[in-house]
Amino acid sequence: GAVVSQHPSRVICKSGTSVKIECRSLDFQATTMFWYRQFPKQSLMLMATSNEGSKATYEQGVEKDKFLINHASLTLSTLTVTSAHPEDSSFYICSARAPFPTEAFFGQGTRLTVV
Amino acid sequence: AQTVTQSQPEMSVQEAETVTLSCTYDTSESDYYLFWYKQPPSRQMILVIRQEAYKQQNATENRFSVNFQKAAKSFSLKISDSQLGDAAMYFCAYRIGVDYGGSQGNLIFGKGTKLSVKP
């Protein structure tokens, strides 16, 4: 199947700093990428949908000024957690939608810890 | 709105036995896709099996098969000859088939079922 690379896999940052997470589709062009957040022992919750060359679409309750998403090319989307706080600590997963087949492919996830 | 329900928070199976994980969904759409994803302790999401709603035949991938009942909106996963490596969280997911304005084809997940495999 297609490969999606997410980096970093783990990051620890101090409160008030910003953290950038990258999501790359390695062997296909992804016109749409999705960012999810997963709390311990819970399901994946969609945060935003990212389209190449346009503004991301955020789900209700997700602060767009806090979670900045940039989809600058067909193979790269980034999520920047700005002015991070301990409550932002979570597991963040990206996925990229391939033109064919129809399923989405997931990155390895990023465990963010804000101290 | 579309919803996905997994009513079994945890399941357990003996190695080499068969287990069935339940999933129901609600949608008014006729064109959609259903998926089962596996999330092992590494937390990498792995696609197990996919079913197109327009196909009557149940999808099968080696030891994994589904029982797709479209009228009942049920999509269960059967794992045969269970192996220790099958232990993981399993998520049922739905995706609309046609991209309408505002729908980008994102997946809607159930809450998951934690599967344990006993040696």
PDB file of C-alpha atoms in Angstrom:
ATOM      1  CA  GLY A   1       0.000   0.000   0.000  1.00  0.00           C
ATOM      2  CA  ALA A   2       0.882   3.654  -0.186  1.00  0.00           C
ATOM      3  CA  VAL A   3       3.268   5.115   2.377  1.00  0.00           C
ATOM      4  CA  VAL A   4       2.648   8.135   4.550  1.00  0.00           C
ATOM      5  CA  SER A   5       5.493   9.393   6.706  1.00  0.00           C
ATOM      6  CA  GLN A   6       4.824  11.490   9.792  1.00  0.00           C
ATOM      7  CA  HIS A   7       7.569  13.243  11.692  1.00  0.00           C
ATOM      8  CA  PRO A   8       8.481  13.490  14.511  1.00  0.00           C
ATOM      9  CA  SER A   9       7.132  10.397  16.203  1.00  0.00           C
ATOM     10  CA  ARG A  10       7.644  11.878  19.643  1.00  0.00           C
ATOM     11  CA  VAL A  11       8.174  15.417  20.821  1.00  0.00           C
ATOM     12  CA  ILE A  12       8.368  17.074  24.194  1.00  0.00           C
ATOM     13  CA  CYS A  13       8.091  20.828  24.379  1.00  0.00           C
ATOM     14  CA  LYS A  14       7.723  23.518  26.974  1.00  0.00           C
ATOM     15  CA  SER A  15       4.498  25.388  27.562  1.00  0.00           C
ATOM     16  CA  GLY A  16       4.192  28.421  25.361  1.00  0.00           C
ATOM     17  CA  THR A  17       6.350  27.113  22.546  1.00  0.00           C
ATOM     18  CA  SER A  18       5.219  25.930  19.124  1.00  0.00           C
ATOM     19  CA  VAL A  19       5.638  22.510  17.583  1.00  0.00           C
ATOM     20  CA  LYS A  20       5.444  21.549  13.920  1.00  0.00           C
ATOM     21  CA  ILE A  21       4.423  18.086  12.762  1.00  0.00           C
ATOM     22  CA  GLU A  22       5.005  17.021   9.164  1.00  0.00           C
ATOM     23  CA  CYS A  23       2.995  14.560   7.123  1.00  0.00           C
ATOM     24  CA  ARG A  24       4.346  13.389   3.780  1.00  0.00           C
ATOM     25  CA  SER A  25       2.905  11.059   1.179  1.00  0.00           C
ATOM     26  CA  LEU A  26       5.971   9.304  -0.173  1.00  0.00           C
ATOM     27  CA  ASP A  27       4.750   7.532  -3.290  1.00  0.00           C
ATOM     28  CA  PHE A  28       1.555   9.264  -4.321  1.00  0.00           C
ATOM     29  CA  GLN A  29       0.083  12.714  -4.604  1.00  0.00           C
ATOM     30  CA  ALA A  30      -2.408  13.492  -1.901  1.00  0.00           C
ATOM     31  CA  THR A  31      -4.832  16.223  -2.779  1.00  0.00           C
ATOM     32  CA  THR A  32      -6.442  15.849   0.621  1.00  0.00           C
ATOM     33  CA  MET A  33      -4.895  15.151   3.985  1.00  0.00           C
ATOM     34  CA  PHE A  34      -6.614  14.749   7.320  1.00  0.00           C
ATOM     35  CA  TRP A  35      -5.413  15.500  10.835  1.00  0.00           C
ATOM     36  CA  TYR A  36      -6.762  13.504  13.764  1.00  0.00           C
ATOM     37  CA  ARG A  37      -6.280  13.661  17.483  1.00  0.00           C
ATOM     38  CA  GLN A  38      -6.486  10.582  19.657  1.00  0.00           C
ATOM     39  CA  PHE A  39      -6.751  10.643  23.419  1.00  0.00           C
ATOM     40  CA  PRO A  40      -5.695   7.545  25.401  1.00  0.00           C
ATOM     41  CA  LYS A  41      -7.996   4.594  24.872  1.00  0.00           C
ATOM     42  CA  GLN A  42     -10.279   6.624  22.645  1.00  0.00           C
ATOM     43  CA  SER A  43     -11.067   6.798  18.978  1.00  0.00           C
ATOM     44  CA  LEU A  44      -9.666   9.156  16.388  1.00  0.00           C
ATOM     45  CA  MET A  45     -11.301  12.550  16.255  1.00  0.00           C
ATOM     46  CA  LEU A  46     -11.011  14.534  13.056  1.00  0.00           C
ATOM     47  CA  MET A  47      -9.491  17.949  13.659  1.00  0.00           C
ATOM     48  CA  ALA A  48      -9.233  19.336  10.158  1.00  0.00           C
ATOM     49  CA  THR A  49      -9.148  18.542   6.481  1.00  0.00           C
ATOM     50  CA  SER A  50      -6.281  19.940   4.473  1.00  0.00           C
ATOM     51  CA  ASN A  51      -6.413  20.574   0.746  1.00  0.00           C
ATOM     52  CA  GLU A  52      -3.377  21.455  -1.313  1.00  0.00           C
ATOM     53  CA  GLY A  53      -3.214  25.140  -2.067  1.00  0.00           C
ATOM     54  CA  SER A  54      -6.228  26.189  -0.031  1.00  0.00           C
ATOM     55  CA  LYS A  55      -7.197  26.870   3.545  1.00  0.00           C
ATOM     56  CA  ALA A  56      -7.871  23.937   5.812  1.00  0.00           C
ATOM     57  CA  THR A  57     -11.381  23.118   6.938  1.00  0.00           C
ATOM     58  CA  TYR A  58     -11.593  22.773  10.709  1.00  0.00           C
ATOM     59  CA  GLU A  59     -14.066  20.706  12.650  1.00  0.00           C
ATOM     60  CA  GLN A  60     -16.312  22.384  15.152  1.00  0.00           C
ATOM     61  CA  GLY A  61     -14.544  23.131  18.396  1.00  0.00           C
ATOM     62  CA  VAL A  62     -11.026  23.062  16.921  1.00  0.00           C
ATOM     63  CA  GLU A  63      -9.201  26.377  17.246  1.00  0.00           C
ATOM     64  CA  LYS A  64      -7.767  27.231  13.852  1.00  0.00           C
ATOM     65  CA  ASP A  65      -5.427  29.833  15.332  1.00  0.00           C
ATOM     66  CA  LYS A  66      -3.963  27.255  17.671  1.00  0.00           C
ATOM     67  CA  PHE A  67      -3.663  24.403  15.224  1.00  0.00           C
ATOM     68  CA  LEU A  68      -2.211  25.878  12.065  1.00  0.00           C
ATOM     69  CA  ILE A  69      -2.358  23.641   9.015  1.00  0.00           C
ATOM     70  CA  ASN A  70      -0.467  24.212   5.819  1.00  0.00           C
ATOM     71  CA  HIS A  71      -0.739  22.023   2.738  1.00  0.00           C
ATOM     72  CA  ALA A  72       1.858  23.606   0.514  1.00  0.00           C
ATOM     73  CA  SER A  73       2.350  20.761  -1.932  1.00  0.00           C
ATOM     74  CA  LEU A  74       0.672  17.564  -3.070  1.00  0.00           C
ATOM     75  CA  THR A  75       2.937  15.520  -0.825  1.00  0.00           C
ATOM     76  CA  LEU A  76       3.304  17.600   2.319  1.00  0.00           C
ATOM     77  CA  SER A  77       0.970  18.903   4.996  1.00  0.00           C
ATOM     78  CA  THR A  78       2.075  20.378   8.308  1.00  0.00           C
ATOM     79  CA  LEU A  79       0.304  20.878  11.606  1.00  0.00           C
ATOM     80  CA  THR A  80       1.724  23.517  13.928  1.00  0.00           C
ATOM     81  CA  VAL A  81       0.546  23.572  17.510  1.00  0.00           C
ATOM     82  CA  THR A  82       1.077  27.166  18.583  1.00  0.00           C
ATOM     83  CA  SER A  83       1.618  28.319  22.153  1.00  0.00           C
ATOM     84  CA  ALA A  84       1.274  24.761  23.348  1.00  0.00           C
ATOM     85  CA  HIS A  85      -0.217  23.985  26.755  1.00  0.00           C
ATOM     86  CA  PRO A  86      -0.263  20.741  28.725  1.00  0.00           C
ATOM     87  CA  GLU A  87      -3.850  20.079  27.646  1.00  0.00           C
ATOM     88  CA  ASP A  88      -2.587  19.904  24.052  1.00  0.00           C
ATOM     89  CA  SER A  89      -0.641  16.800  24.982  1.00  0.00           C
ATOM     90  CA  SER A  90      -2.054  14.015  22.845  1.00  0.00           C
ATOM     91  CA  PHE A  91      -1.426  11.645  19.968  1.00  0.00           C
ATOM     92  CA  TYR A  92      -1.788  13.318  16.575  1.00  0.00           C
ATOM     93  CA  ILE A  93      -2.243  11.263  13.405  1.00  0.00           C
ATOM     94  CA  CYS A  94      -2.324  12.371   9.810  1.00  0.00           C
ATOM     95  CA  SER A  95      -3.756  10.505   6.883  1.00  0.00           C
ATOM     96  CA  ALA A  96      -3.558  11.095   3.168  1.00  0.00           C
ATOM     97  CA  ARG A  97      -6.212  10.241   0.667  1.00  0.00           C
ATOM     98  CA  ALA A  98      -4.943   8.536  -2.431  1.00  0.00           C
ATOM     99  CA  PRO A  99      -6.778   9.006  -5.724  1.00  0.00           C
ATOM    100  CA  PHE A 100      -7.068   5.247  -5.975  1.00  0.00           C
ATOM    101  CA  PRO A 101      -7.793   3.029  -4.169  1.00  0.00           C
ATOM    102  CA  THR A 102     -10.308   4.719  -1.998  1.00  0.00           C
ATOM    103  CA  GLU A 103      -8.878   4.183   1.445  1.00  0.00           C
ATOM    104  CA  ALA A 104      -6.815   6.677   3.375  1.00  0.00           C
ATOM    105  CA  PHE A 105      -3.289   5.862   4.446  1.00  0.00           C
ATOM    106  CA  PHE A 106      -2.049   6.840   7.849  1.00  0.00           C
ATOM    107  CA  GLY A 107       1.178   8.221   9.192  1.00  0.00           C
ATOM    108  CA  GLN A 108       2.833   6.686  12.216  1.00  0.00           C
ATOM    109  CA  GLY A 109       1.465   9.337  14.544  1.00  0.00           C
ATOM    110  CA  THR A 110       3.126  11.902  16.803  1.00  0.00           C
ATOM    111  CA  ARG A 111       3.010  11.770  20.555  1.00  0.00           C
ATOM    112  CA  LEU A 112       3.144  15.343  21.816  1.00  0.00           C
ATOM    113  CA  THR A 113       3.923  16.033  25.450  1.00  0.00           C
ATOM    114  CA  VAL A 114       3.786  19.596  26.690  1.00  0.00           C
ATOM    115  CA  VAL A 115       5.534  20.206  30.005  1.00  0.00           C
TER     116      VAL A 115
ATOM    117  CA  ALA B   1     -25.233  12.773  10.179  1.00  0.00           C
ATOM    118  CA  GLN B   2     -23.368   9.555   9.783  1.00  0.00           C
ATOM    119  CA  THR B   3     -22.446   7.570  12.859  1.00  0.00           C
ATOM    120  CA  VAL B   4     -20.519   4.370  13.524  1.00  0.00           C
ATOM    121  CA  THR B   5     -21.176   2.249  16.597  1.00  0.00           C
ATOM    122  CA  GLN B   6     -19.013  -0.495  18.017  1.00  0.00           C
ATOM    123  CA  SER B   7     -20.863  -2.011  20.948  1.00  0.00           C
ATOM    124  CA  GLN B   8     -18.041  -4.229  22.207  1.00  0.00           C
ATOM    125  CA  PRO B   9     -15.361  -2.230  24.062  1.00  0.00           C
ATOM    126  CA  GLU B  10     -13.318  -5.392  24.629  1.00  0.00           C
ATOM    127  CA  MET B  11     -13.235  -8.900  23.217  1.00  0.00           C
ATOM    128  CA  SER B  12     -11.090 -11.907  23.918  1.00  0.00           C
ATOM    129  CA  VAL B  13     -10.321 -14.964  21.802  1.00  0.00           C
ATOM    130  CA  GLN B  14      -8.238 -18.079  22.202  1.00  0.00           C
ATOM    131  CA  GLU B  15      -5.367 -18.485  19.791  1.00  0.00           C
ATOM    132  CA  ALA B  16      -6.444 -20.380  16.644  1.00  0.00           C
ATOM    133  CA  GLU B  17     -10.118 -19.727  17.367  1.00  0.00           C
ATOM    134  CA  THR B  18     -12.520 -17.436  15.532  1.00  0.00           C
ATOM    135  CA  VAL B  19     -13.867 -14.121  16.777  1.00  0.00           C
ATOM    136  CA  THR B  20     -16.401 -11.668  15.384  1.00  0.00           C
ATOM    137  CA  LEU B  21     -16.308  -7.936  16.045  1.00  0.00           C
ATOM    138  CA  SER B  22     -19.542  -6.006  15.621  1.00  0.00           C
ATOM    139  CA  CYS B  23     -20.135  -2.684  13.922  1.00  0.00           C
ATOM    140  CA  THR B  24     -23.301  -0.850  12.979  1.00  0.00           C
ATOM    141  CA  TYR B  25     -23.603   2.442  11.201  1.00  0.00           C
ATOM    142  CA  ASP B  26     -26.207   4.971  10.301  1.00  0.00           C
ATOM    143  CA  THR B  27     -26.368   6.849   7.030  1.00  0.00           C
ATOM    144  CA  SER B  28     -28.891   8.060   4.521  1.00  0.00           C
ATOM    145  CA  GLU B  29     -26.409   7.719   1.682  1.00  0.00           C
ATOM    146  CA  SER B  30     -26.486   4.836  -0.773  1.00  0.00           C
ATOM    147  CA  ASP B  31     -22.902   5.148  -1.952  1.00  0.00           C
ATOM    148  CA  TYR B  32     -20.264   4.700   0.711  1.00  0.00           C
ATOM    149  CA  TYR B  33     -17.315   2.635   1.869  1.00  0.00           C
ATOM    150  CA  LEU B  34     -16.755   0.738   5.075  1.00  0.00           C
ATOM    151  CA  PHE B  35     -13.411  -0.178   6.583  1.00  0.00           C
ATOM    152  CA  TRP B  36     -11.870  -2.044   9.430  1.00  0.00           C
ATOM    153  CA  TYR B  37      -8.600  -0.664  10.749  1.00  0.00           C
ATOM    154  CA  LYS B  38      -6.252  -2.285  13.212  1.00  0.00           C
ATOM    155  CA  GLN B  39      -4.239  -0.211  15.687  1.00  0.00           C
ATOM    156  CA  PRO B  40      -1.571  -2.261  17.494  1.00  0.00           C
ATOM    157  CA  PRO B  41       0.363  -0.904  20.494  1.00  0.00           C
ATOM    158  CA  SER B  42       2.637   0.979  18.090  1.00  0.00           C
ATOM    159  CA  ARG B  43      -0.509   3.017  17.259  1.00  0.00           C
ATOM    160  CA  GLN B  44       0.080   2.785  13.521  1.00  0.00           C
ATOM    161  CA  MET B  45      -3.280   2.524  11.810  1.00  0.00           C
ATOM    162  CA  ILE B  46      -3.355  -0.471   9.496  1.00  0.00           C
ATOM    163  CA  LEU B  47      -6.106  -1.152   6.993  1.00  0.00           C
ATOM    164  CA  VAL B  48      -7.501  -4.636   7.498  1.00  0.00           C
ATOM    165  CA  ILE B  49     -10.326  -4.783   4.985  1.00  0.00           C
ATOM    166  CA  ARG B  50     -12.529  -2.587   2.823  1.00  0.00           C
ATOM    167  CA  GLN B  51     -16.090  -2.987   1.561  1.00  0.00           C
ATOM    168  CA  GLU B  52     -17.837  -0.965  -1.108  1.00  0.00           C
ATOM    169  CA  ALA B  53     -21.534  -0.520  -0.340  1.00  0.00           C
ATOM    170  CA  TYR B  54     -22.582  -1.273  -3.907  1.00  0.00           C
ATOM    171  CA  LYS B  55     -20.981  -4.702  -3.773  1.00  0.00           C
ATOM    172  CA  GLN B  56     -23.161  -7.488  -2.452  1.00  0.00           C
ATOM    173  CA  GLN B  57     -20.287  -9.898  -2.041  1.00  0.00           C
ATOM    174  CA  ASN B  58     -18.593  -9.792   1.341  1.00  0.00           C
ATOM    175  CA  ALA B  59     -14.950  -8.732   1.286  1.00  0.00           C
ATOM    176  CA  THR B  60     -12.297 -11.240   2.306  1.00  0.00           C
ATOM    177  CA  GLU B  61      -8.606 -10.827   3.028  1.00  0.00           C
ATOM    178  CA  ASN B  62      -6.912 -14.058   4.059  1.00  0.00           C
ATOM    179  CA  ARG B  63      -8.090 -14.766   7.631  1.00  0.00           C
ATOM    180  CA  PHE B  64     -10.238 -11.649   7.751  1.00  0.00           C
ATOM    181  CA  SER B  65     -13.735 -11.463   6.338  1.00  0.00           C
ATOM    182  CA  VAL B  66     -16.756  -9.261   6.790  1.00  0.00           C
ATOM    183  CA  ASN B  67     -20.465  -9.844   7.033  1.00  0.00           C
ATOM    184  CA  PHE B  68     -21.974  -6.836   5.326  1.00  0.00           C
ATOM    185  CA  GLN B  69     -25.707  -6.483   5.820  1.00  0.00           C
ATOM    186  CA  LYS B  70     -26.642  -3.292   4.004  1.00  0.00           C
ATOM    187  CA  ALA B  71     -30.316  -3.251   4.938  1.00  0.00           C
ATOM    188  CA  ALA B  72     -29.482  -3.759   8.594  1.00  0.00           C
ATOM    189  CA  LYS B  73     -26.526  -1.345   8.346  1.00  0.00           C
ATOM    190  CA  SER B  74     -24.285  -3.893   9.928  1.00  0.00           C
ATOM    191  CA  PHE B  75     -20.625  -4.558   9.117  1.00  0.00           C
ATOM    192  CA  SER B  76     -19.017  -7.196  11.315  1.00  0.00           C
ATOM    193  CA  LEU B  77     -15.446  -8.452  11.083  1.00  0.00           C
ATOM    194  CA  LYS B  78     -14.607 -12.118  11.454  1.00  0.00           C
ATOM    195  CA  ILE B  79     -11.064 -13.134  12.294  1.00  0.00           C
ATOM    196  CA  SER B  80     -10.372 -16.808  11.728  1.00  0.00           C
ATOM    197  CA  ASP B  81      -7.470 -18.801  13.166  1.00  0.00           C
ATOM    198  CA  SER B  82      -6.621 -15.938  15.523  1.00  0.00           C
ATOM    199  CA  GLN B  83      -2.958 -15.239  16.090  1.00  0.00           C
ATOM    200  CA  LEU B  84      -1.156 -13.457  18.900  1.00  0.00           C
ATOM    201  CA  GLY B  85      -0.290 -10.685  16.476  1.00  0.00           C
ATOM    202  CA  ASP B  86      -3.967  -9.953  15.967  1.00  0.00           C
ATOM    203  CA  ALA B  87      -4.167  -8.424  19.433  1.00  0.00           C
ATOM    204  CA  ALA B  88      -4.923  -4.738  18.917  1.00  0.00           C
ATOM    205  CA  MET B  89      -7.603  -2.085  18.866  1.00  0.00           C
ATOM    206  CA  TYR B  90      -9.941  -2.512  15.923  1.00  0.00           C
ATOM    207  CA  PHE B  91     -11.814   0.436  14.514  1.00  0.00           C
ATOM    208  CA  CYS B  92     -14.742   0.294  12.162  1.00  0.00           C
ATOM    209  CA  ALA B  93     -14.918   3.300   9.845  1.00  0.00           C
ATOM    210  CA  TYR B  94     -17.269   4.803   7.288  1.00  0.00           C
ATOM    211  CA  ARG B  95     -16.616   7.089   4.366  1.00  0.00           C
ATOM    212  CA  ILE B  96     -19.077   8.659   2.015  1.00  0.00           C
ATOM    213  CA  GLY B  97     -18.618   7.494  -1.549  1.00  0.00           C
ATOM    214  CA  VAL B  98     -19.276  10.672  -3.464  1.00  0.00           C
ATOM    215  CA  ASP B  99     -17.492  13.931  -2.748  1.00  0.00           C
ATOM    216  CA  TYR B 100     -20.104  16.556  -2.175  1.00  0.00           C
ATOM    217  CA  GLY B 101     -19.237  20.138  -1.478  1.00  0.00           C
ATOM    218  CA  GLY B 102     -17.929  20.205   2.066  1.00  0.00           C
ATOM    219  CA  SER B 103     -17.316  16.491   2.233  1.00  0.00           C
ATOM    220  CA  GLN B 104     -13.724  15.615   1.585  1.00  0.00           C
ATOM    221  CA  GLY B 105     -14.059  11.948   2.151  1.00  0.00           C
ATOM    222  CA  ASN B 106     -12.929  11.897   5.747  1.00  0.00           C
ATOM    223  CA  LEU B 107     -13.361   8.720   7.764  1.00  0.00           C
ATOM    224  CA  ILE B 108     -15.854   8.487  10.588  1.00  0.00           C
ATOM    225  CA  PHE B 109     -14.660   6.060  13.226  1.00  0.00           C
ATOM    226  CA  GLY B 110     -16.364   3.944  15.829  1.00  0.00           C
ATOM    227  CA  LYS B 111     -15.011   3.953  19.369  1.00  0.00           C
ATOM    228  CA  GLY B 112     -13.053   0.791  18.838  1.00  0.00           C
ATOM    229  CA  THR B 113     -12.889  -2.742  20.202  1.00  0.00           C
ATOM    230  CA  LYS B 114      -9.840  -3.944  22.077  1.00  0.00           C
ATOM    231  CA  LEU B 115      -9.084  -7.508  21.055  1.00  0.00           C
ATOM    232  CA  SER B 116      -6.993  -9.748  23.272  1.00  0.00           C
ATOM    233  CA  VAL B 117      -5.652 -13.080  22.050  1.00  0.00           C
ATOM    234  CA  LYS B 118      -4.943 -15.745  24.653  1.00  0.00           C
ATOM    235  CA  PRO B 119      -2.163 -18.252  23.956  1.00  0.00           C
TER     236      PRO B 119
END
